[in-house]
Amino acid sequence: MSTPQPTFENYDAYIGGLFALEDGILQGTRTTMQAAGLRPINVSPTGGRLLQLLALMIGAERILEIGTLGGYSAIWLARALPPGGKLVSLEIDEHHAAVARHNIAAAGFARTVEVRVGPALTTLTAMQQAGEAPFDLVFIDADKDGYVAYLEQAVALVRSGGLVLADNTLRPDMLDPAGDGGAKRYNAAVATHPALVSTVVPVLRSEGLDGLTISIKQTLP
Ligand code: SAH
Ligand code: DHB
Ligand code: MG
């Protein structure tokens, strides 16, 4: 057999075959999403594994996700939580939220994951006003134009030493000097944020290269 081409897809399949094999729950989640008419824009298995690993590395017990879709990334993240841990996921679309709740229950996380429906900025503002307990990790993956506004809310809601992550932050328009998409503006904002130490980690996907921006919130002196 000849050696496969060194494409993003083949490298991603290599990593996934070792570290991100889907079980029936994750496969079933994608099947349910497709049947319900949701676009397959969830994180890839290797992307989900990276989220799970980052959450485990900081011992996350409380996670906030912005952009639920069908619950695929939420299930990867919930699998990093200890007993009694909690994930709150924000979603604007009622139909997406219903599909996600079904998948999350099938994964055994009905009591661990709470999907809140509404525009994320409204929900985040309410969470801050309610003085909700700090989160260990915030994963931003909703509308890209909202990313910069979500960043400010995320920094306010995450504990010192906690992580703020953002999906889809390494795309061709980042290289366009005239590009001003939401994810590009997000990267520029974290790069100069006084409370954050950050970088973009390239992530392989079957469609090509993308990125996850990783930021840790520092304790300010
Ligand atoms: N994190 C998911 C993918 C999320 S796709 C996964 O990897 O499995 C982006 C989601 O953000 C969509 O479901 C979309 O409906 C939702 N969304 C878009 N704008 C939003 C907003 N203003 N507030 C909350 N959710 C929003
Ligand atoms: C889109 C959104 C995502 O979060 C993603 O991972 C891929 C695509 C989109 O809106 O097209
Ligand atoms: Mg995404």
PDB file of C-alpha atoms and ligand atoms in Angstrom:
ATOM      1  CA  MET A   1       0.000   0.000   0.000  1.00  0.00           C
ATOM      2  CA  SER A   2       1.380   3.420  -0.889  1.00  0.00           C
ATOM      3  CA  THR A   3       1.845   6.161   1.692  1.00  0.00           C
ATOM      4  CA  PRO A   4      -1.159   8.529   1.777  1.00  0.00           C
ATOM      5  CA  GLN A   5      -0.615  12.133   0.743  1.00  0.00           C
ATOM      6  CA  PRO A   6       0.469  14.477   3.567  1.00  0.00           C
ATOM      7  CA  THR A   7      -2.804  16.402   3.493  1.00  0.00           C
ATOM      8  CA  PHE A   8      -4.500  18.127   6.439  1.00  0.00           C
ATOM      9  CA  GLU A   9      -7.252  15.516   6.191  1.00  0.00           C
ATOM     10  CA  ASN A  10      -4.835  12.599   6.457  1.00  0.00           C
ATOM     11  CA  TYR A  11      -2.885  14.114   9.341  1.00  0.00           C
ATOM     12  CA  ASP A  12      -6.150  14.831  11.144  1.00  0.00           C
ATOM     13  CA  ALA A  13      -7.294  11.238  10.570  1.00  0.00           C
ATOM     14  CA  TYR A  14      -3.981   9.983  12.001  1.00  0.00           C
ATOM     15  CA  ILE A  15      -4.359  12.036  15.198  1.00  0.00           C
ATOM     16  CA  GLY A  16      -8.044  11.195  15.457  1.00  0.00           C
ATOM     17  CA  GLY A  17      -7.434   7.475  15.010  1.00  0.00           C
ATOM     18  CA  LEU A  18      -5.145   7.516  18.020  1.00  0.00           C
ATOM     19  CA  PHE A  19      -6.687  10.132  20.291  1.00  0.00           C
ATOM     20  CA  ALA A  20     -10.174  11.145  19.198  1.00  0.00           C
ATOM     21  CA  LEU A  21     -12.109   8.039  18.203  1.00  0.00           C
ATOM     22  CA  GLU A  22     -15.824   8.739  18.475  1.00  0.00           C
ATOM     23  CA  ASP A  23     -18.015   6.403  20.484  1.00  0.00           C
ATOM     24  CA  GLY A  24     -21.672   5.717  19.647  1.00  0.00           C
ATOM     25  CA  ILE A  25     -22.810   8.782  21.609  1.00  0.00           C
ATOM     26  CA  LEU A  26     -20.732  11.225  19.560  1.00  0.00           C
ATOM     27  CA  GLN A  27     -21.571   9.487  16.273  1.00  0.00           C
ATOM     28  CA  GLY A  28     -25.233   9.497  17.258  1.00  0.00           C
ATOM     29  CA  THR A  29     -25.054  13.201  18.057  1.00  0.00           C
ATOM     30  CA  ARG A  30     -23.866  13.969  14.517  1.00  0.00           C
ATOM     31  CA  THR A  31     -26.526  11.659  13.034  1.00  0.00           C
ATOM     32  CA  THR A  32     -29.275  13.351  15.054  1.00  0.00           C
ATOM     33  CA  MET A  33     -28.003  16.794  14.009  1.00  0.00           C
ATOM     34  CA  GLN A  34     -28.091  15.817  10.341  1.00  0.00           C
ATOM     35  CA  ALA A  35     -31.601  14.370  10.634  1.00  0.00           C
ATOM     36  CA  ALA A  36     -32.774  17.584  12.319  1.00  0.00           C
ATOM     37  CA  GLY A  37     -31.321  19.753   9.543  1.00  0.00           C
ATOM     38  CA  LEU A  38     -28.461  21.291  11.528  1.00  0.00           C
ATOM     39  CA  ARG A  39     -25.337  22.239   9.557  1.00  0.00           C
ATOM     40  CA  PRO A  40     -22.301  20.087  10.438  1.00  0.00           C
ATOM     41  CA  ILE A  41     -20.243  23.029  11.750  1.00  0.00           C
ATOM     42  CA  ASN A  42     -19.451  21.378  15.065  1.00  0.00           C
ATOM     43  CA  VAL A  43     -15.833  20.999  16.122  1.00  0.00           C
ATOM     44  CA  SER A  44     -14.056  17.985  14.653  1.00  0.00           C
ATOM     45  CA  PRO A  45     -13.285  14.967  16.871  1.00  0.00           C
ATOM     46  CA  THR A  46      -9.663  16.146  17.228  1.00  0.00           C
ATOM     47  CA  GLY A  47     -10.921  19.644  18.027  1.00  0.00           C
ATOM     48  CA  GLY A  48     -13.240  18.206  20.663  1.00  0.00           C
ATOM     49  CA  ARG A  49     -10.386  16.207  22.147  1.00  0.00           C
ATOM     50  CA  LEU A  50      -8.294  19.393  22.417  1.00  0.00           C
ATOM     51  CA  LEU A  51     -11.133  21.134  24.289  1.00  0.00           C
ATOM     52  CA  GLN A  52     -11.504  18.164  26.645  1.00  0.00           C
ATOM     53  CA  LEU A  53      -7.771  18.064  27.311  1.00  0.00           C
ATOM     54  CA  LEU A  54      -7.502  21.805  28.028  1.00  0.00           C
ATOM     55  CA  ALA A  55     -10.398  21.539  30.493  1.00  0.00           C
ATOM     56  CA  LEU A  56      -8.742  18.568  32.226  1.00  0.00           C
ATOM     57  CA  MET A  57      -5.387  20.388  32.403  1.00  0.00           C
ATOM     58  CA  ILE A  58      -6.862  23.151  34.570  1.00  0.00           C
ATOM     59  CA  GLY A  59      -9.170  20.864  36.556  1.00  0.00           C
ATOM     60  CA  ALA A  60     -12.230  22.708  35.240  1.00  0.00           C
ATOM     61  CA  GLU A  61     -15.391  22.237  37.303  1.00  0.00           C
ATOM     62  CA  ARG A  62     -17.478  25.019  35.773  1.00  0.00           C
ATOM     63  CA  ILE A  63     -17.486  25.589  32.002  1.00  0.00           C
ATOM     64  CA  LEU A  64     -19.329  28.182  29.909  1.00  0.00           C
ATOM     65  CA  GLU A  65     -19.914  27.607  26.189  1.00  0.00           C
ATOM     66  CA  ILE A  66     -21.199  30.270  23.779  1.00  0.00           C
ATOM     67  CA  GLY A  67     -22.790  28.555  20.749  1.00  0.00           C
ATOM     68  CA  THR A  68     -24.323  25.119  21.458  1.00  0.00           C
ATOM     69  CA  LEU A  69     -25.567  23.931  18.027  1.00  0.00           C
ATOM     70  CA  GLY A  70     -26.398  20.217  18.547  1.00  0.00           C
ATOM     71  CA  GLY A  71     -24.336  19.741  21.703  1.00  0.00           C
ATOM     72  CA  TYR A  72     -21.353  18.026  20.073  1.00  0.00           C
ATOM     73  CA  SER A  73     -18.601  20.203  21.614  1.00  0.00           C
ATOM     74  CA  ALA A  74     -20.589  20.367  24.870  1.00  0.00           C
ATOM     75  CA  ILE A  75     -20.384  16.573  25.194  1.00  0.00           C
ATOM     76  CA  TRP A  76     -16.587  16.612  24.669  1.00  0.00           C
ATOM     77  CA  LEU A  77     -16.247  19.357  27.313  1.00  0.00           C
ATOM     78  CA  ALA A  78     -18.673  17.689  29.752  1.00  0.00           C
ATOM     79  CA  ARG A  79     -16.503  14.570  29.580  1.00  0.00           C
ATOM     80  CA  ALA A  80     -13.733  16.591  31.233  1.00  0.00           C
ATOM     81  CA  LEU A  81     -15.865  17.509  34.258  1.00  0.00           C
ATOM     82  CA  PRO A  82     -15.625  15.798  37.636  1.00  0.00           C
ATOM     83  CA  PRO A  83     -18.814  14.547  39.361  1.00  0.00           C
ATOM     84  CA  GLY A  84     -20.840  17.591  40.354  1.00  0.00           C
ATOM     85  CA  GLY A  85     -19.259  19.704  37.598  1.00  0.00           C
ATOM     86  CA  LYS A  86     -21.376  22.038  35.510  1.00  0.00           C
ATOM     87  CA  LEU A  87     -21.484  23.292  31.928  1.00  0.00           C
ATOM     88  CA  VAL A  88     -23.722  26.172  30.874  1.00  0.00           C
ATOM     89  CA  SER A  89     -24.142  26.499  27.087  1.00  0.00           C
ATOM     90  CA  LEU A  90     -25.737  29.515  25.381  1.00  0.00           C
ATOM     91  CA  GLU A  91     -27.725  29.176  22.154  1.00  0.00           C
ATOM     92  CA  ILE A  92     -29.934  31.646  20.272  1.00  0.00           C
ATOM     93  CA  ASP A  93     -31.900  29.080  18.259  1.00  0.00           C
ATOM     94  CA  GLU A  94     -34.705  27.115  19.994  1.00  0.00           C
ATOM     95  CA  HIS A  95     -34.491  24.264  17.508  1.00  0.00           C
ATOM     96  CA  HIS A  96     -30.731  23.889  17.964  1.00  0.00           C
ATOM     97  CA  ALA A  97     -31.217  23.941  21.741  1.00  0.00           C
ATOM     98  CA  ALA A  98     -33.873  21.194  21.546  1.00  0.00           C
ATOM     99  CA  VAL A  99     -31.608  18.962  19.446  1.00  0.00           C
ATOM    100  CA  ALA A 100     -28.724  19.652  21.819  1.00  0.00           C
ATOM    101  CA  ARG A 101     -30.758  18.808  24.926  1.00  0.00           C
ATOM    102  CA  HIS A 102     -31.749  15.494  23.342  1.00  0.00           C
ATOM    103  CA  ASN A 103     -28.127  14.625  22.523  1.00  0.00           C
ATOM    104  CA  ILE A 104     -26.849  15.798  25.909  1.00  0.00           C
ATOM    105  CA  ALA A 105     -29.430  13.653  27.721  1.00  0.00           C
ATOM    106  CA  ALA A 106     -28.474  10.641  25.582  1.00  0.00           C
ATOM    107  CA  ALA A 107     -24.859  11.227  26.628  1.00  0.00           C
ATOM    108  CA  GLY A 108     -25.880  11.087  30.294  1.00  0.00           C
ATOM    109  CA  PHE A 109     -25.347  14.792  30.985  1.00  0.00           C
ATOM    110  CA  ALA A 110     -28.920  16.029  31.471  1.00  0.00           C
ATOM    111  CA  ARG A 111     -28.049  17.162  34.995  1.00  0.00           C
ATOM    112  CA  THR A 112     -24.552  18.416  34.138  1.00  0.00           C
ATOM    113  CA  VAL A 113     -25.247  20.587  31.096  1.00  0.00           C
ATOM    114  CA  GLU A 114     -27.751  23.442  31.023  1.00  0.00           C
ATOM    115  CA  VAL A 115     -28.645  24.990  27.642  1.00  0.00           C
ATOM    116  CA  ARG A 116     -29.896  28.589  27.940  1.00  0.00           C
ATOM    117  CA  VAL A 117     -31.763  30.001  24.938  1.00  0.00           C
ATOM    118  CA  GLY A 118     -31.392  33.621  23.872  1.00  0.00           C
ATOM    119  CA  PRO A 119     -28.925  36.036  22.294  1.00  0.00           C
ATOM    120  CA  ALA A 120     -25.638  35.263  24.082  1.00  0.00           C
ATOM    121  CA  LEU A 121     -24.838  38.891  24.854  1.00  0.00           C
ATOM    122  CA  THR A 122     -28.158  39.318  26.676  1.00  0.00           C
ATOM    123  CA  THR A 123     -27.658  36.091  28.649  1.00  0.00           C
ATOM    124  CA  LEU A 124     -24.044  36.967  29.496  1.00  0.00           C
ATOM    125  CA  THR A 125     -25.035  40.413  30.756  1.00  0.00           C
ATOM    126  CA  ALA A 126     -27.751  38.840  32.924  1.00  0.00           C
ATOM    127  CA  MET A 127     -25.275  36.283  34.276  1.00  0.00           C
ATOM    128  CA  GLN A 128     -22.897  39.050  35.304  1.00  0.00           C
ATOM    129  CA  GLN A 129     -25.655  41.087  36.923  1.00  0.00           C
ATOM    130  CA  ALA A 130     -26.834  37.997  38.810  1.00  0.00           C
ATOM    131  CA  GLY A 131     -23.302  37.558  40.162  1.00  0.00           C
ATOM    132  CA  GLU A 132     -23.067  33.996  38.866  1.00  0.00           C
ATOM    133  CA  ALA A 133     -20.094  32.046  40.224  1.00  0.00           C
ATOM    134  CA  PRO A 134     -16.912  32.342  38.155  1.00  0.00           C
ATOM    135  CA  PHE A 135     -16.146  29.825  35.407  1.00  0.00           C
ATOM    136  CA  ASP A 136     -12.892  27.931  34.963  1.00  0.00           C
ATOM    137  CA  LEU A 137     -13.164  27.867  31.181  1.00  0.00           C
ATOM    138  CA  VAL A 138     -15.159  29.773  28.554  1.00  0.00           C
ATOM    139  CA  PHE A 139     -15.422  28.416  24.980  1.00  0.00           C
ATOM    140  CA  ILE A 140     -16.544  31.000  22.401  1.00  0.00           C
ATOM    141  CA  ASP A 141     -18.020  29.463  19.228  1.00  0.00           C
ATOM    142  CA  ALA A 142     -21.120  31.470  18.214  1.00  0.00           C
ATOM    143  CA  ASP A 143     -21.541  34.271  15.628  1.00  0.00           C
ATOM    144  CA  LYS A 144     -18.094  35.568  14.718  1.00  0.00           C
ATOM    145  CA  ASP A 145     -19.212  39.226  14.708  1.00  0.00           C
ATOM    146  CA  GLY A 146     -20.018  38.864  18.389  1.00  0.00           C
ATOM    147  CA  TYR A 147     -16.597  37.471  19.386  1.00  0.00           C
ATOM    148  CA  VAL A 148     -15.048  40.749  20.615  1.00  0.00           C
ATOM    149  CA  ALA A 149     -18.076  41.542  22.780  1.00  0.00           C
ATOM    150  CA  TYR A 150     -18.119  37.953  24.107  1.00  0.00           C
ATOM    151  CA  LEU A 151     -14.440  38.339  25.011  1.00  0.00           C
ATOM    152  CA  GLU A 152     -15.127  41.165  27.465  1.00  0.00           C
ATOM    153  CA  GLN A 153     -17.942  39.180  29.069  1.00  0.00           C
ATOM    154  CA  ALA A 154     -15.801  36.035  29.180  1.00  0.00           C
ATOM    155  CA  VAL A 155     -12.909  37.817  30.902  1.00  0.00           C
ATOM    156  CA  ALA A 156     -15.327  39.144  33.505  1.00  0.00           C
ATOM    157  CA  LEU A 157     -16.888  35.709  34.108  1.00  0.00           C
ATOM    158  CA  VAL A 158     -13.710  33.575  34.199  1.00  0.00           C
ATOM    159  CA  ARG A 159     -11.524  33.116  37.274  1.00  0.00           C
ATOM    160  CA  SER A 160      -7.861  34.114  37.430  1.00  0.00           C
ATOM    161  CA  GLY A 161      -5.907  31.206  35.984  1.00  0.00           C
ATOM    162  CA  GLY A 162      -8.920  30.188  33.909  1.00  0.00           C
ATOM    163  CA  LEU A 163      -9.015  29.794  30.129  1.00  0.00           C
ATOM    164  CA  VAL A 164     -10.864  31.639  27.393  1.00  0.00           C
ATOM    165  CA  LEU A 165     -10.954  29.673  24.109  1.00  0.00           C
ATOM    166  CA  ALA A 166     -12.288  30.728  20.706  1.00  0.00           C
ATOM    167  CA  ASP A 167     -12.969  28.528  17.668  1.00  0.00           C
ATOM    168  CA  ASN A 168     -12.417  29.348  13.982  1.00  0.00           C
ATOM    169  CA  THR A 169      -9.645  31.870  14.502  1.00  0.00           C
ATOM    170  CA  LEU A 170      -7.204  30.844  11.767  1.00  0.00           C
ATOM    171  CA  ARG A 171      -8.772  31.260   8.359  1.00  0.00           C
ATOM    172  CA  PRO A 172      -7.582  32.749   5.088  1.00  0.00           C
ATOM    173  CA  ASP A 173      -9.089  36.171   5.813  1.00  0.00           C
ATOM    174  CA  MET A 174      -6.621  36.539   8.707  1.00  0.00           C
ATOM    175  CA  LEU A 175      -3.898  36.851   6.077  1.00  0.00           C
ATOM    176  CA  ASP A 176      -5.758  39.531   4.132  1.00  0.00           C
ATOM    177  CA  PRO A 177      -4.422  42.908   5.287  1.00  0.00           C
ATOM    178  CA  ALA A 178      -7.846  44.394   4.539  1.00  0.00           C
ATOM    179  CA  GLY A 179      -9.703  41.567   6.323  1.00  0.00           C
ATOM    180  CA  ASP A 180     -11.713  42.682   9.332  1.00  0.00           C
ATOM    181  CA  GLY A 181     -13.843  39.632  10.169  1.00  0.00           C
ATOM    182  CA  GLY A 182     -14.980  39.063  13.732  1.00  0.00           C
ATOM    183  CA  ALA A 183     -12.471  36.297  14.478  1.00  0.00           C
ATOM    184  CA  LYS A 184      -9.587  38.420  13.176  1.00  0.00           C
ATOM    185  CA  ARG A 185     -10.686  41.330  15.352  1.00  0.00           C
ATOM    186  CA  TYR A 186     -10.925  38.861  18.256  1.00  0.00           C
ATOM    187  CA  ASN A 187      -7.316  37.731  17.809  1.00  0.00           C
ATOM    188  CA  ALA A 188      -6.175  41.362  17.709  1.00  0.00           C
ATOM    189  CA  ALA A 189      -8.137  42.091  20.884  1.00  0.00           C
ATOM    190  CA  VAL A 190      -6.718  39.172  22.899  1.00  0.00           C
ATOM    191  CA  ALA A 191      -3.200  39.937  21.656  1.00  0.00           C
ATOM    192  CA  THR A 192      -3.243  43.323  23.412  1.00  0.00           C
ATOM    193  CA  HIS A 193      -5.501  42.458  26.354  1.00  0.00           C
ATOM    194  CA  PRO A 194      -3.685  43.308  29.613  1.00  0.00           C
ATOM    195  CA  ALA A 195      -5.271  40.446  31.580  1.00  0.00           C
ATOM    196  CA  LEU A 196      -4.570  37.698  29.023  1.00  0.00           C
ATOM    197  CA  VAL A 197      -1.619  35.662  27.798  1.00  0.00           C
ATOM    198  CA  SER A 198      -2.630  34.095  24.482  1.00  0.00           C
ATOM    199  CA  THR A 199      -1.773  32.391  21.239  1.00  0.00           C
ATOM    200  CA  VAL A 200      -3.535  30.780  18.288  1.00  0.00           C
ATOM    201  CA  VAL A 201      -3.029  27.032  17.950  1.00  0.00           C
ATOM    202  CA  PRO A 202      -3.491  25.774  14.378  1.00  0.00           C
ATOM    203  CA  VAL A 203      -6.065  22.982  14.222  1.00  0.00           C
ATOM    204  CA  LEU A 204      -6.305  20.498  11.361  1.00  0.00           C
ATOM    205  CA  ARG A 205      -9.729  19.874   9.913  1.00  0.00           C
ATOM    206  CA  SER A 206     -10.881  17.854   6.956  1.00  0.00           C
ATOM    207  CA  GLU A 207     -11.751  21.155   5.201  1.00  0.00           C
ATOM    208  CA  GLY A 208      -8.251  22.495   5.797  1.00  0.00           C
ATOM    209  CA  LEU A 209      -6.547  24.559   8.431  1.00  0.00           C
ATOM    210  CA  ASP A 210      -8.338  26.457  11.174  1.00  0.00           C
ATOM    211  CA  GLY A 211      -7.361  27.606  14.652  1.00  0.00           C
ATOM    212  CA  LEU A 212      -8.256  27.725  18.322  1.00  0.00           C
ATOM    213  CA  THR A 213      -7.258  30.861  20.208  1.00  0.00           C
ATOM    214  CA  ILE A 214      -6.159  29.984  23.740  1.00  0.00           C
ATOM    215  CA  SER A 215      -5.945  32.667  26.445  1.00  0.00           C
ATOM    216  CA  ILE A 216      -5.199  32.360  30.136  1.00  0.00           C
ATOM    217  CA  LYS A 217      -6.425  35.049  32.514  1.00  0.00           C
ATOM    218  CA  GLN A 218      -3.622  36.408  34.642  1.00  0.00           C
ATOM    219  CA  THR A 219      -3.921  37.704  38.152  1.00  0.00           C
ATOM    220  CA  LEU A 220      -3.208  41.411  37.762  1.00  0.00           C
ATOM    221  CA  PRO A 221      -0.717  42.770  40.325  1.00  0.00           C
TER     222      PRO A 221
HETATM  223  N1  SAH B   1     -19.993  24.680  19.597  1.00  0.00           N
HETATM  224  C1  SAH B   1     -20.747  23.899  18.618  1.00  0.00           C
HETATM  225  C2  SAH B   1     -20.892  24.640  17.303  1.00  0.00           C
HETATM  226  C3  SAH B   1     -21.581  25.987  17.422  1.00  0.00           C
HETATM  227  S1  SAH B   1     -22.086  26.604  15.837  1.00  0.00           S
HETATM  228  C4  SAH B   1     -20.019  22.584  18.373  1.00  0.00           C
HETATM  229  O1  SAH B   1     -18.821  22.631  18.071  1.00  0.00           O
HETATM  230  O2  SAH B   1     -20.637  21.521  18.458  1.00  0.00           O
HETATM  231  C5  SAH B   1     -22.613  28.209  16.283  1.00  0.00           C
HETATM  232  C6  SAH B   1     -23.912  28.264  17.096  1.00  0.00           C
HETATM  233  O3  SAH B   1     -24.038  29.590  17.605  1.00  0.00           O
HETATM  234  C7  SAH B   1     -25.174  28.008  16.258  1.00  0.00           C
HETATM  235  O4  SAH B   1     -25.951  27.011  16.849  1.00  0.00           O
HETATM  236  C8  SAH B   1     -25.910  29.341  16.281  1.00  0.00           C
HETATM  237  O5  SAH B   1     -27.312  29.224  16.306  1.00  0.00           O
HETATM  238  C9  SAH B   1     -25.399  29.955  17.573  1.00  0.00           C
HETATM  239  N2  SAH B   1     -25.502  31.420  17.626  1.00  0.00           N
HETATM  240  C10 SAH B   1     -25.374  32.307  16.610  1.00  0.00           C
HETATM  241  N3  SAH B   1     -25.528  33.559  17.032  1.00  0.00           N
HETATM  242  C11 SAH B   1     -25.752  33.476  18.377  1.00  0.00           C
HETATM  243  C12 SAH B   1     -26.004  34.443  19.403  1.00  0.00           C
HETATM  244  N4  SAH B   1     -26.050  35.744  19.139  1.00  0.00           N
HETATM  245  N5  SAH B   1     -26.194  33.993  20.658  1.00  0.00           N
HETATM  246  C13 SAH B   1     -26.146  32.671  20.943  1.00  0.00           C
HETATM  247  N6  SAH B   1     -25.912  31.716  20.012  1.00  0.00           N
HETATM  248  C14 SAH B   1     -25.719  32.117  18.757  1.00  0.00           C
HETATM  249  C1  DHB B   2     -19.172  28.195  10.945  1.00  0.00           C
HETATM  250  C2  DHB B   2     -19.220  28.355  12.317  1.00  0.00           C
HETATM  251  C3  DHB B   2     -18.426  27.589  13.125  1.00  0.00           C
HETATM  252  O1  DHB B   2     -18.424  27.726  14.476  1.00  0.00           O
HETATM  253  C4  DHB B   2     -17.563  26.630  12.592  1.00  0.00           C
HETATM  254  O2  DHB B   2     -16.795  25.904  13.423  1.00  0.00           O
HETATM  255  C5  DHB B   2     -17.532  26.467  11.207  1.00  0.00           C
HETATM  256  C6  DHB B   2     -18.333  27.242  10.399  1.00  0.00           C
HETATM  257  C7  DHB B   2     -20.052  29.012  10.066  1.00  0.00           C
HETATM  258  O3  DHB B   2     -20.840  29.813  10.601  1.00  0.00           O
HETATM  259  O4  DHB B   2     -19.973  28.849   8.869  1.00  0.00           O
HETATM  260 MG    MG B   3     -16.793  26.750  15.393  1.00  0.00          MG
END
